[in-house]
Short mmCIF file of C-alpha atoms (C1' of nucleotides) in Angstrom, two decimals:
data_model
loop_
_atom_site.label_atom_id
_atom_site.label_comp_id
_atom_site.label_asym_id
_atom_site.label_seq_id
_atom_site.Cartn_x
_atom_site.Cartn_y
_atom_site.Cartn_z
CA MET K 1197 85.37 56.02 28.00
CA LEU K 1198 81.98 56.65 29.69
CA GLN K 1199 79.53 53.78 29.76
CA TRP K 1200 75.77 54.44 29.83
CA ASP K 1201 74.45 51.46 31.71
CA ALA K 1202 76.28 52.11 34.73
CA VAL K 1203 77.10 54.71 37.44
CA HIS K 1204 80.58 56.36 37.10
CA ILE K 1205 82.22 57.65 40.30
CA ILE K 1206 85.09 59.92 39.72
CA VAL K 1207 87.29 61.74 42.30
CA ALA K 1208 89.30 64.50 40.58
CA ASP K 1209 90.38 67.97 40.62
CA CYS K 1210 87.96 69.89 38.34
CA SER K 1211 86.22 73.17 37.60
CA ALA K 1212 82.77 73.48 36.44
CA GLN K 1213 80.59 76.23 34.65
CA TYR K 1214 76.70 75.98 34.49
CA SER K 1215 74.96 78.15 31.91
CA GLY K 1216 71.09 78.03 32.05
CA ARG K 1217 68.47 79.84 34.07
CA LEU K 1218 71.53 81.43 35.77
CA GLN K 1219 75.25 81.14 35.48
CA ALA K 1220 77.18 79.24 37.88
CA SER K 1221 80.84 78.78 38.21
CA LEU K 1222 82.95 76.43 40.22
CA PRO K 1223 86.64 77.13 40.67
CA SER K 1224 88.95 74.17 40.75
CA ALA K 1225 89.05 71.90 43.61
CA ARG K 1226 89.06 68.23 44.46
CA ARG K 1227 85.40 66.80 44.23
CA VAL K 1228 83.27 63.75 43.63
CA LEU K 1229 81.74 63.47 40.40
CA LEU K 1230 78.54 61.08 40.16
CA ILE K 1231 77.59 60.45 36.57
CA LYS K 1232 74.42 58.17 36.33
CA ALA K 1233 73.29 55.69 33.83
CA ASP K 1234 70.87 58.37 32.35
CA GLN K 1235 73.82 60.75 31.93
CA SER K 1236 72.70 63.07 34.70
CA VAL K 1237 75.87 64.51 36.50
CA LEU K 1238 76.30 65.47 40.20
CA ILE K 1239 79.13 67.47 41.56
CA PHE K 1240 79.83 67.11 45.36
CA SER K 1241 82.39 68.44 47.72
CA GLU K 1242 82.30 68.60 51.57
CA LEU K 1243 80.10 71.86 51.17
CA GLY K 1244 76.51 71.94 51.55
CA SER K 1245 73.76 69.37 52.34
CA TYR K 1246 72.47 66.61 50.19
CA LYS K 1247 72.38 69.17 47.14
CA PRO K 1248 75.31 68.92 44.83
CA LEU K 1249 77.29 72.12 44.21
CA ASN K 1250 76.50 71.82 40.54
CA TRP K 1251 74.64 69.24 38.54
CA MET K 1252 72.81 68.68 35.24
CA ALA K 1253 69.41 66.69 35.61
CA ALA K 1254 68.39 64.13 33.03
CA PRO K 1255 67.45 64.02 30.19
CA CYS K 1256 70.82 65.34 29.00
CA THR K 1257 73.66 64.35 26.83
CA ILE K 1258 77.39 64.16 27.73
CA LYS K 1259 79.89 64.82 25.11
CA GLU K 1260 83.55 64.40 25.91
CA ILE K 1261 85.48 67.09 23.93
CA ALA K 1262 89.00 67.70 23.27
CA PRO K 1263 90.58 69.98 25.75
CA ASP K 1264 91.66 72.50 23.23
CA GLU K 1265 87.99 72.92 22.01
CA THR K 1266 86.84 74.78 24.99
CA ASP K 1267 85.19 78.02 24.59
CA ARG K 1268 87.24 79.59 27.55
CA THR K 1269 89.63 82.18 26.51
CA ASP K 1270 90.21 83.75 29.92
CA ARG K 1271 92.30 80.53 30.80
CA THR K 1272 94.23 80.63 34.10
CA ASP K 1273 94.03 77.02 35.17
CA PRO K 1274 96.31 74.71 33.75
CA ALA K 1275 95.27 72.53 30.53
CA PRO K 1276 92.60 70.02 31.60
CA VAL K 1277 93.22 66.30 30.91
CA ARG K 1278 89.46 65.74 30.11
CA VAL K 1279 86.62 68.02 29.36
CA LEU K 1280 82.93 67.00 29.57
CA ARG K 1281 80.27 69.08 28.16
CA VAL K 1282 76.79 68.04 29.33
CA ALA K 1283 73.87 69.44 27.54
CA ALA K 1284 70.10 69.35 28.64
CA ASP K 1285 68.12 67.79 25.94
CA LYS K 1286 65.21 69.84 26.28
CA SER K 1287 66.84 73.30 26.96
CA ASP K 1288 70.06 75.09 26.15
CA ASP K 1289 71.36 74.46 29.75
CA ILE K 1290 75.06 73.46 29.61
CA LEU K 1291 77.41 72.17 32.38
CA GLU K 1292 80.85 72.13 31.32
CA ILE K 1293 83.41 70.37 33.45
CA GLU K 1294 87.19 70.53 33.14
CA ILE K 1295 89.13 67.71 34.78
CA TYR K 1296 92.73 68.50 35.87
CA ARG K 1297 93.79 65.38 37.67
CA ILE K 1298 91.86 62.19 38.10
CA PHE K 1299 92.31 60.27 41.63
CA SER K 1300 89.75 57.65 41.09
CA ASP K 1301 87.49 56.53 38.18
CA GLU K 1302 85.20 53.49 38.88
CA THR K 1303 82.25 52.14 37.11
CA PHE K 1304 79.41 50.16 38.64
CA ASP K 1305 76.14 48.58 37.35
CA LEU K 1306 73.61 49.28 40.04
CA GLY K 1307 70.73 47.60 38.51
CA ILE K 1308 67.07 48.39 39.26
CA ASP K 1309 66.12 50.13 42.52
CA PRO K 1310 62.97 49.22 44.17
CA GLY K 1311 62.62 52.84 45.35
CA LEU K 1312 61.65 54.54 48.61
CA SER K 1313 58.55 54.12 50.49
CA LYS K 1314 57.23 56.83 52.72
CA ASP K 1315 54.96 56.84 55.52
CA GLY K 1316 53.66 59.61 57.75
CA VAL K 1317 53.34 63.17 56.58
CA GLU K 1318 50.58 65.76 56.54
CA ASP K 1319 48.27 62.88 55.32
CA HIS K 1320 48.54 61.31 58.62
CA LEU K 1321 47.79 64.41 60.52
CA GLN K 1322 44.58 64.77 58.42
CA HIS K 1323 43.82 60.89 58.77
CA TYR K 1324 44.05 61.28 62.69
CA LEU K 1325 42.21 64.62 62.98
CA ALA K 1326 39.48 63.23 60.72
CA LYS K 1327 39.05 60.34 63.23
CA GLN K 1328 39.31 62.60 66.11
CA ILE K 1329 37.18 65.32 64.81
CA GLU K 1330 36.14 66.43 68.45
CA ARG K 1331 39.49 67.89 68.86
CA ILE K 1332 37.96 70.96 67.07
CA GLY K 1333 35.19 71.05 69.65
CA SER K 1334 33.00 68.80 71.37
CA GLY K 1335 29.91 67.66 69.39
CA ALA K 1336 31.72 68.14 66.13
CA ARG K 1337 31.01 65.75 63.22
CA LEU K 1338 33.11 64.94 60.14
CA VAL K 1339 31.69 65.69 56.80
CA SER K 1340 34.52 64.56 54.56
CA ARG K 1341 38.34 64.56 53.95
CA GLU K 1342 39.66 66.41 50.89
CA TYR K 1343 36.19 68.02 50.41
CA PRO K 1344 36.17 69.19 46.83
CA THR K 1345 35.80 72.82 45.80
CA PRO K 1346 36.55 74.45 42.21
CA ILE K 1347 39.83 75.86 43.63
CA GLY K 1348 40.98 72.63 45.18
CA PRO K 1349 40.31 70.30 48.06
CA VAL K 1350 39.66 71.52 51.58
CA ASP K 1351 41.74 69.24 53.95
CA ILE K 1352 38.81 68.56 56.26
CA MET K 1353 35.21 69.61 56.16
CA ALA K 1354 33.13 69.32 59.51
CA VAL K 1355 30.05 70.54 61.26
CA ASP K 1356 30.39 71.80 64.65
CA ALA K 1357 27.83 71.22 67.61
CA GLU K 1358 25.78 74.18 66.56
CA GLY K 1359 25.30 72.78 62.97
CA ASN K 1360 27.66 75.32 61.44
CA HIS K 1361 30.22 74.14 58.58
CA VAL K 1362 34.01 74.10 59.51
CA ALA K 1363 36.73 74.20 56.86
CA ILE K 1364 40.00 72.79 58.37
CA GLU K 1365 43.31 73.60 56.68
CA ILE K 1366 46.00 71.25 58.09
CA LYS K 1367 49.72 71.92 57.72
CA ARG K 1368 52.77 70.36 59.38
CA HIS K 1369 54.21 73.63 59.94
CA GLY K 1370 51.74 76.51 59.67
CA GLY K 1371 52.96 79.75 57.68
CA ILE K 1372 51.21 82.65 56.14
CA ASP K 1373 50.58 80.79 52.86
CA GLY K 1374 48.43 78.34 54.76
CA VAL K 1375 46.39 81.00 56.13
CA GLU K 1376 46.03 82.48 52.68
CA GLN K 1377 44.94 79.21 51.42
CA LEU K 1378 42.31 78.78 54.15
CA THR K 1379 41.14 82.24 53.31
CA ARG K 1380 40.50 81.41 49.69
CA TYR K 1381 38.54 78.44 50.69
CA CYS K 1382 36.50 80.05 53.19
CA LYS K 1383 35.74 83.01 50.82
CA LEU K 1384 34.56 80.70 48.25
CA LEU K 1385 32.50 78.40 50.57
CA ASN K 1386 30.90 81.46 52.15
CA ARG K 1387 29.47 82.31 48.75
CA ASP K 1388 27.29 79.11 48.85
CA PRO K 1389 24.13 79.90 50.87
CA LEU K 1390 23.64 76.19 51.57
CA ILE K 1391 26.69 75.93 53.66
CA SER K 1392 27.41 79.66 54.78
CA PRO K 1393 28.56 80.44 57.39
CA VAL K 1394 31.64 78.45 57.33
CA ARG K 1395 34.13 78.61 60.33
CA GLY K 1396 37.86 78.35 59.36
CA ILE K 1397 40.31 76.41 61.42
CA PHE K 1398 44.04 76.38 60.78
CA ALA K 1399 45.49 73.30 62.35
CA ALA K 1400 49.27 72.57 62.28
CA GLN K 1401 51.96 70.86 64.58
CA THR K 1402 53.67 74.25 64.84
CA ILE K 1403 52.30 77.64 63.72
CA THR K 1404 54.31 80.81 63.00
CA ALA K 1405 53.64 83.93 65.17
CA GLN K 1406 52.80 85.77 62.04
CA ALA K 1407 50.48 83.19 60.53
CA ARG K 1408 48.77 83.12 64.02
CA THR K 1409 48.18 86.74 64.00
CA LEU K 1410 46.98 86.68 60.31
CA ALA K 1411 44.65 83.78 60.95
CA GLN K 1412 43.11 85.64 64.00
CA ASP K 1413 42.85 88.86 62.07
CA ARG K 1414 40.85 86.77 59.31
CA GLY K 1415 38.72 85.34 62.07
CA PHE K 1416 40.08 81.84 62.02
CA GLU K 1417 40.84 79.72 64.97
CA CYS K 1418 44.24 78.04 65.38
CA LEU K 1419 44.59 74.37 66.46
CA ILE K 1420 47.96 72.97 67.48
CA LEU K 1421 48.11 69.15 66.78
CA ASP K 1422 50.13 66.99 68.77
CA TYR K 1423 51.05 64.14 66.56
CA GLU K 1424 52.29 61.64 69.29
CA ASP K 1425 49.00 62.29 71.37
CA MET K 1426 46.84 61.88 68.16
CA LYS K 1427 48.67 58.71 67.46
CA GLY K 1428 48.03 57.43 70.91
CA THR K 1429 44.33 58.09 70.51
CA ASP K 1430 44.09 56.31 67.25
CA ASP K 1431 41.79 53.73 68.54
CA GLY K 1432 39.07 56.15 68.19
CA SER K 1433 38.36 56.80 71.80
CA LEU K 1434 39.03 60.49 72.25
CA ARG K 1435 39.95 61.62 75.62
CA LEU K 1436 37.21 63.99 76.73
CA PHE K 1437 38.98 65.42 79.87
CA MET I 692 86.96 52.06 60.05
CA LEU I 693 85.40 55.26 58.96
CA GLN I 694 87.66 58.31 59.02
CA TRP I 695 86.23 61.83 59.73
CA ASP I 696 88.44 64.12 57.79
CA ALA I 697 87.62 62.81 54.40
CA VAL I 698 84.69 61.65 52.16
CA HIS I 699 83.88 57.94 51.84
CA ILE I 700 82.57 56.49 48.72
CA ILE I 701 80.98 53.03 49.32
CA VAL I 702 79.29 51.03 46.59
CA ALA I 703 77.25 48.15 48.30
CA ASP I 704 74.14 46.18 48.51
CA CYS I 705 72.17 47.94 51.34
CA SER I 706 68.91 48.69 52.80
CA ALA I 707 68.01 51.70 54.87
CA GLN I 708 65.43 52.95 57.28
CA TYR I 709 64.86 56.67 58.03
CA SER I 710 62.90 57.71 61.06
CA GLY I 711 62.22 61.24 61.98
CA ARG I 712 59.48 63.66 60.61
CA LEU I 713 58.40 60.70 58.54
CA GLN I 714 59.27 56.99 58.27
CA ALA I 715 61.00 56.05 54.92
CA SER I 716 62.29 52.53 54.22
CA LEU I 717 64.56 51.48 51.25
CA PRO I 718 64.73 47.83 50.53
CA SER I 719 67.80 46.23 49.59
CA ALA I 720 69.48 47.23 46.31
CA ARG I 721 73.04 48.13 45.06
CA ARG I 722 73.68 51.78 45.67
CA VAL I 723 76.23 54.40 46.10
CA LEU I 724 76.87 55.81 49.69
CA LEU I 725 78.66 59.16 50.22
CA ILE I 726 79.65 59.79 53.73
CA LYS I 727 81.20 63.32 53.94
CA ALA I 728 83.64 64.54 56.43
CA ASP I 729 80.88 66.11 58.44
CA GLN I 730 79.60 62.61 58.87
CA SER I 731 76.52 63.60 56.77
CA VAL I 732 75.30 60.50 54.64
CA LEU I 733 73.72 60.32 51.15
CA ILE I 734 72.43 57.34 49.52
CA PHE I 735 72.07 57.40 45.75
CA SER I 736 70.86 54.98 43.14
CA GLU I 737 69.93 55.50 39.58
CA LEU I 738 66.50 56.80 40.76
CA GLY I 739 65.58 60.36 41.06
CA SER I 740 67.44 63.57 40.08
CA TYR I 741 70.04 65.25 42.33
CA LYS I 742 68.13 64.40 45.59
CA PRO I 743 69.37 61.20 47.07
CA LEU I 744 66.93 58.58 47.78
CA ASN I 745 67.76 58.69 51.46
CA TRP I 746 70.15 60.89 53.60
CA MET I 747 71.08 62.32 57.03
CA ALA I 748 72.14 65.92 57.05
CA ALA I 749 74.76 67.24 59.34
CA PRO I 750 75.36 67.76 62.17
CA CYS I 751 74.92 64.11 62.86
CA THR I 752 76.80 61.17 64.36
CA ILE I 753 77.68 57.90 62.79
CA LYS I 754 77.81 54.83 65.07
CA GLU I 755 78.98 51.49 63.70
CA ILE I 756 76.97 48.68 65.59
CA ALA I 757 77.13 45.23 65.58
CA PRO I 758 74.90 43.51 63.29
CA ASP I 759 73.00 41.52 65.88
CA GLU I 760 72.29 44.79 67.88
CA THR I 761 69.84 46.02 65.32
CA ASP I 762 66.23 46.85 66.35
CA ARG I 763 64.74 45.04 63.57
CA THR I 764 62.69 41.72 64.43
CA ASP I 765 61.01 41.54 61.10
CA ARG I 766 64.21 40.33 59.44
CA THR I 767 63.94 38.89 55.97
CA ASP I 768 67.18 39.98 54.51
CA PRO I 769 70.35 38.01 55.12
CA ALA I 770 72.48 39.14 57.93
CA PRO I 771 74.26 42.47 57.30
CA VAL I 772 78.11 42.51 57.23
CA ARG I 773 78.02 46.04 58.66
CA VAL I 774 75.36 48.23 60.13
CA LEU I 775 75.68 52.04 60.34
CA ARG I 776 73.31 53.90 62.59
CA VAL I 777 73.43 57.78 61.88
CA ALA I 778 71.69 59.84 64.49
CA ALA I 779 70.94 63.50 64.09
CA ASP I 780 72.56 65.61 66.84
CA LYS I 781 69.69 68.09 67.44
CA SER I 782 66.77 65.73 66.83
CA ASP I 783 65.81 62.19 67.24
CA ASP I 784 65.99 61.47 63.40
CA ILE I 785 67.81 58.30 62.65
CA LEU I 786 69.03 56.68 59.55
CA GLU I 787 70.01 53.04 59.83
CA ILE I 788 71.90 51.47 57.02
CA GLU I 789 72.37 47.74 56.77
CA ILE I 790 75.18 46.72 54.34
CA TYR I 791 74.98 43.11 52.94
CA ARG I 792 77.91 43.20 50.49
CA ILE I 793 80.61 45.71 49.73
CA PHE I 794 81.92 46.35 46.13
CA SER I 795 83.99 49.31 46.70
CA ASP I 796 84.99 51.35 49.66
CA GLU I 797 87.33 54.44 49.03
CA THR I 798 88.42 57.18 51.05
CA PHE I 799 89.53 60.73 49.79
CA ASP I 800 90.64 63.97 51.39
CA LEU I 801 88.89 66.57 49.29
CA GLY I 802 90.19 69.61 51.15
CA ILE I 803 88.64 73.08 51.02
CA ASP I 804 86.06 73.86 48.41
CA PRO I 805 86.18 77.50 47.32
CA GLY I 806 82.53 77.17 46.79
CA LEU I 807 79.89 78.10 43.94
CA SER I 808 79.45 81.60 42.60
CA LYS I 809 76.13 82.38 41.15
CA ASP I 810 75.05 85.09 38.70
CA GLY I 811 71.73 85.94 37.29
CA VAL I 812 68.45 85.14 39.39
CA GLU I 813 65.57 87.18 40.26
CA ASP I 814 67.82 89.72 41.81
CA HIS I 815 68.95 90.55 38.46
CA LEU I 816 65.52 91.25 37.12
CA GLN I 817 64.93 93.42 40.02
CA HIS I 818 68.22 95.23 39.24
CA TYR I 819 67.31 95.91 35.58
CA LEU I 820 63.86 96.89 36.15
CA ALA I 821 64.87 99.45 38.93
CA LYS I 822 67.50 100.90 36.35
CA GLN I 823 64.74 100.77 33.73
CA ILE I 824 61.74 101.87 35.73
CA GLU I 825 60.07 103.47 32.71
CA ARG I 826 59.01 100.11 31.48
CA ILE I 827 56.23 100.26 33.92
CA GLY I 828 55.18 103.58 32.22
CA SER I 829 56.51 106.67 30.66
CA GLY I 830 57.39 109.22 33.38
CA ALA I 831 57.89 106.71 36.28
CA ARG I 832 60.51 107.23 38.86
CA LEU I 833 62.12 104.75 41.26
CA VAL I 834 61.60 105.21 44.99
CA SER I 835 63.48 102.14 46.08
CA ARG I 836 64.52 98.49 45.77
CA GLU I 837 63.34 96.32 48.74
CA TYR I 838 61.18 98.87 50.00
CA PRO I 839 60.68 97.88 53.61
CA THR I 840 57.29 97.03 55.23
CA PRO I 841 56.42 95.33 58.49
CA ILE I 842 55.56 91.98 56.52
CA GLY I 843 58.47 91.90 54.37
CA PRO I 844 60.15 94.09 51.66
CA VAL I 845 58.36 95.16 48.43
CA ASP I 846 60.57 94.33 45.43
CA ILE I 847 60.36 97.73 43.96
CA MET I 848 58.42 100.83 45.00
CA ALA I 849 58.15 103.54 42.26
CA VAL I 850 56.04 106.71 41.67
CA ASP I 851 54.32 106.81 38.13
CA ALA I 852 53.89 110.11 36.04
CA GLU I 853 50.64 110.95 37.94
CA GLY I 854 52.33 110.83 41.38
CA ASN I 855 50.92 107.57 42.53
CA HIS I 856 52.78 105.03 44.21
CA VAL I 857 53.31 101.75 42.38
CA ALA I 858 54.44 98.53 44.45
CA ILE I 859 56.00 95.95 41.99
CA GLU I 860 56.32 92.16 42.90
CA ILE I 861 58.95 90.54 40.77
CA LYS I 862 59.10 86.79 39.95
CA ARG I 863 61.06 84.76 37.52
CA HIS I 864 57.78 82.72 37.02
CA GLY I 865 54.75 84.16 38.18
CA GLY I 866 52.21 82.08 40.13
CA ILE I 867 49.24 82.60 42.39
CA ASP I 868 51.47 82.95 45.45
CA GLY I 869 53.16 85.79 43.79
CA VAL I 870 49.90 87.78 43.35
CA GLU I 871 48.89 86.87 47.10
CA GLN I 872 52.28 88.24 48.10
CA LEU I 873 51.36 91.60 46.14
CA THR I 874 47.95 91.60 47.43
CA ARG I 875 49.33 91.73 51.08
CA TYR I 876 51.94 94.47 50.45
CA CYS I 877 49.26 96.68 48.54
CA LYS I 878 46.39 96.10 51.31
CA LEU I 879 48.96 97.07 53.98
CA LEU I 880 50.56 100.12 52.13
CA ASN I 881 46.97 101.39 51.22
CA ARG I 882 46.28 101.80 54.86
CA ASP I 883 48.92 104.44 55.02
CA PRO I 884 47.30 107.63 54.02
CA LEU I 885 50.71 109.31 52.98
CA ILE I 886 51.34 106.76 50.14
CA SER I 887 47.69 105.65 49.31
CA PRO I 888 46.47 104.95 46.67
CA VAL I 889 49.12 102.29 45.67
CA ARG I 890 49.04 100.72 42.17
CA GLY I 891 50.17 96.94 42.04
CA ILE I 892 52.13 95.55 39.13
CA PHE I 893 53.04 92.00 38.83
CA ALA I 894 56.24 91.51 36.71
CA ALA I 895 57.81 88.40 35.89
CA GLN I 896 59.40 86.49 32.76
CA THR I 897 56.33 84.30 32.44
CA ILE I 898 52.94 84.50 34.28
CA THR I 899 50.41 81.65 34.59
CA ALA I 900 47.03 82.05 33.18
CA GLN I 901 45.60 81.57 36.76
CA ALA I 902 47.92 84.10 38.17
CA ARG I 903 47.15 86.69 35.46
CA THR I 904 43.42 86.13 36.09
CA LEU I 905 43.87 86.52 39.84
CA ALA I 906 46.07 89.55 39.34
CA GLN I 907 43.62 91.38 37.17
CA ASP I 908 40.56 90.36 39.45
CA ARG I 909 42.68 92.08 42.20
CA GLY I 910 43.21 95.12 39.99
CA PHE I 911 46.90 94.63 39.42
CA GLU I 912 48.45 95.19 35.98
CA CYS I 913 50.80 92.24 34.76
CA LEU I 914 54.06 93.04 33.16
CA ILE I 915 56.11 90.51 31.12
CA LEU I 916 59.94 90.90 31.62
CA ASP I 917 62.12 90.13 28.81
CA TYR I 918 65.43 89.24 30.48
CA GLU I 919 67.63 89.43 27.17
CA ASP I 920 66.02 92.83 26.21
CA MET I 921 66.53 94.23 29.78
CA LYS I 922 70.14 93.18 29.63
CA GLY I 923 70.58 94.82 26.40
CA THR I 924 69.28 97.98 27.54
CA ASP I 925 71.54 97.93 30.72
CA ASP I 926 73.34 101.11 29.58
CA GLY I 927 70.44 103.04 31.06
CA SER I 928 69.22 104.48 27.87
CA LEU I 929 65.73 103.13 27.78
CA ARG I 930 64.25 102.50 24.34
CA LEU I 931 61.16 104.77 24.15
CA PHE I 932 59.79 103.32 20.95
"C1'" DA S 1176 52.07 68.84 29.45
"C1'" DG S 1177 50.91 72.73 32.74
"C1'" DG S 1178 49.47 74.15 37.33
"C1'" DT S 1179 49.29 73.53 42.33
"C1'" DG S 1180 50.78 72.18 46.66
"C1'" DT S 1181 54.41 69.60 49.50
"C1'" DA S 1182 59.07 68.68 50.93
"C1'" DG S 1183 62.89 64.79 56.15
"C1'" DT S 1184 62.74 70.65 51.61
"C1'" DT S 1185 67.72 73.44 51.49
"C1'" DA S 1186 69.91 77.99 51.27
"C1'" DG S 1187 70.24 83.06 52.08
"C1'" DC S 1188 69.11 87.31 54.21
"C1'" DG S 1189 67.72 90.41 57.48
"C1'" DA S 1190 65.62 91.54 62.00
"C1'" DT R 168 67.84 82.48 66.49
"C1'" DC R 169 63.45 83.30 64.18
"C1'" DG R 170 61.08 84.19 60.24
"C1'" DC R 171 60.52 84.98 55.47
"C1'" DT R 172 61.61 84.19 50.58
"C1'" DA R 173 63.71 82.03 46.62
"C1'" DA R 174 65.55 77.81 44.40
"C1'" DG R 175 68.83 75.75 37.92
"C1'" DT R 176 64.18 73.69 43.58
"C1'" DA R 177 62.26 68.30 43.13
"C1'" DC R 178 58.42 65.48 43.33
"C1'" DA R 179 53.50 63.86 43.29
"C1'" DC R 180 49.08 64.65 41.82
"C1'" DC R 181 45.59 66.34 38.98
"C1'" DT R 182 43.29 68.42 35.07
#
DNA sequence: AGGTGTAGTTAGCGA
DNA sequence: TCGCTAAGTACACCT
């Protein structure tokens, strides 16, 4: 039987049906089933990337039911040897797995996992650009990172050499949505006579052509961020050509 | 050794380091390693949902290296018994896994997977609303689904009883981004004197309060779609109260 | 708990 | 291939 303080690894010929936000059916084939201690279930095959073909996320409850209690009347597969009905606790999502032949069934207690520590995403770009704010123009000064507005924080707020406010939206990869975000911020900030006029800068490691066009149409500048270059300049001494 | 026409399932104490778009380090703990035939690697623990703690997507190449050839100088863990260096083929992403103790190491040939068939997503909402276009107002007529524009297809284009064009953006769950999308379409369509003025309708099964406010501020109507009701009316005979 | 924004997003479709 | 959009997105953060 299944045991709930451990992970189960099952290799079997199986089919699966998911019913919830959508219907998804998986014909019979040889697959890897991973059943975690929280009763979440993942079904893998050689297909796809890290995403399972089908799954049920925790919190959920697994019930092993008798093979002849299944709902399916359109039976074409041979009779399953085991049937698992996995039901989500907080919705009526159901994943039903029919197992026809088991090649391996192992159980392991993995214990506590210390978890993953990440380092170096958009936050780093923001960090470096804040420290090297003259990348937006000589004489620029930093006002603040995560400058608060009623509709969310502006990534970087600065003042240029002429004393104009500059709102900077930073993305790793700049798309249209980022330009829209910057537009909302600038529109709102420009209503405030104390800081208007506000220049907008769209800064990213890469910017799509469409986003660049949209940004320029909205009167924003685009700034390509070279992560390695910024990292190399991290002592604070900005190369001024 | 590892064999590349099959899936490997390894349960082991291991640590891992990913270096690529970000750095991510995983301290030593007992985990499940799934190595697929395409050499992609997934590392699972009890943590998280269906997403692995760490992984390398195909195409990539696994190289088993001698434990003393590792780069790491800040060694605090005991010497690993095996070290796998997984390098992405098309970038310099690297996932390095150090294995300290192996509890299970199995290999299976899963064969071809017929894949998943899905049924019932946003596409279905679009399908039903197109067939039941009078849900947006009595006398409305369908122009087309996926009405093409230079900035992407409008989900549904229709004409109302007064002969005005109506652009409909459909979402399963309506958020601010959907309203922005509809805004872009309407703005562009209204530049065309042949179809201007264009009404905008934001249609979704659920709409967030913020999105509803924004939509109304932009002059759009909001339409809540009842999937079950639409499905039940699928014979084409629309209930007209 | 719900909304918003990011993701080593992934996946799918169309130009 | 590039670009855009949806995803049973997951996940973190904030209100």
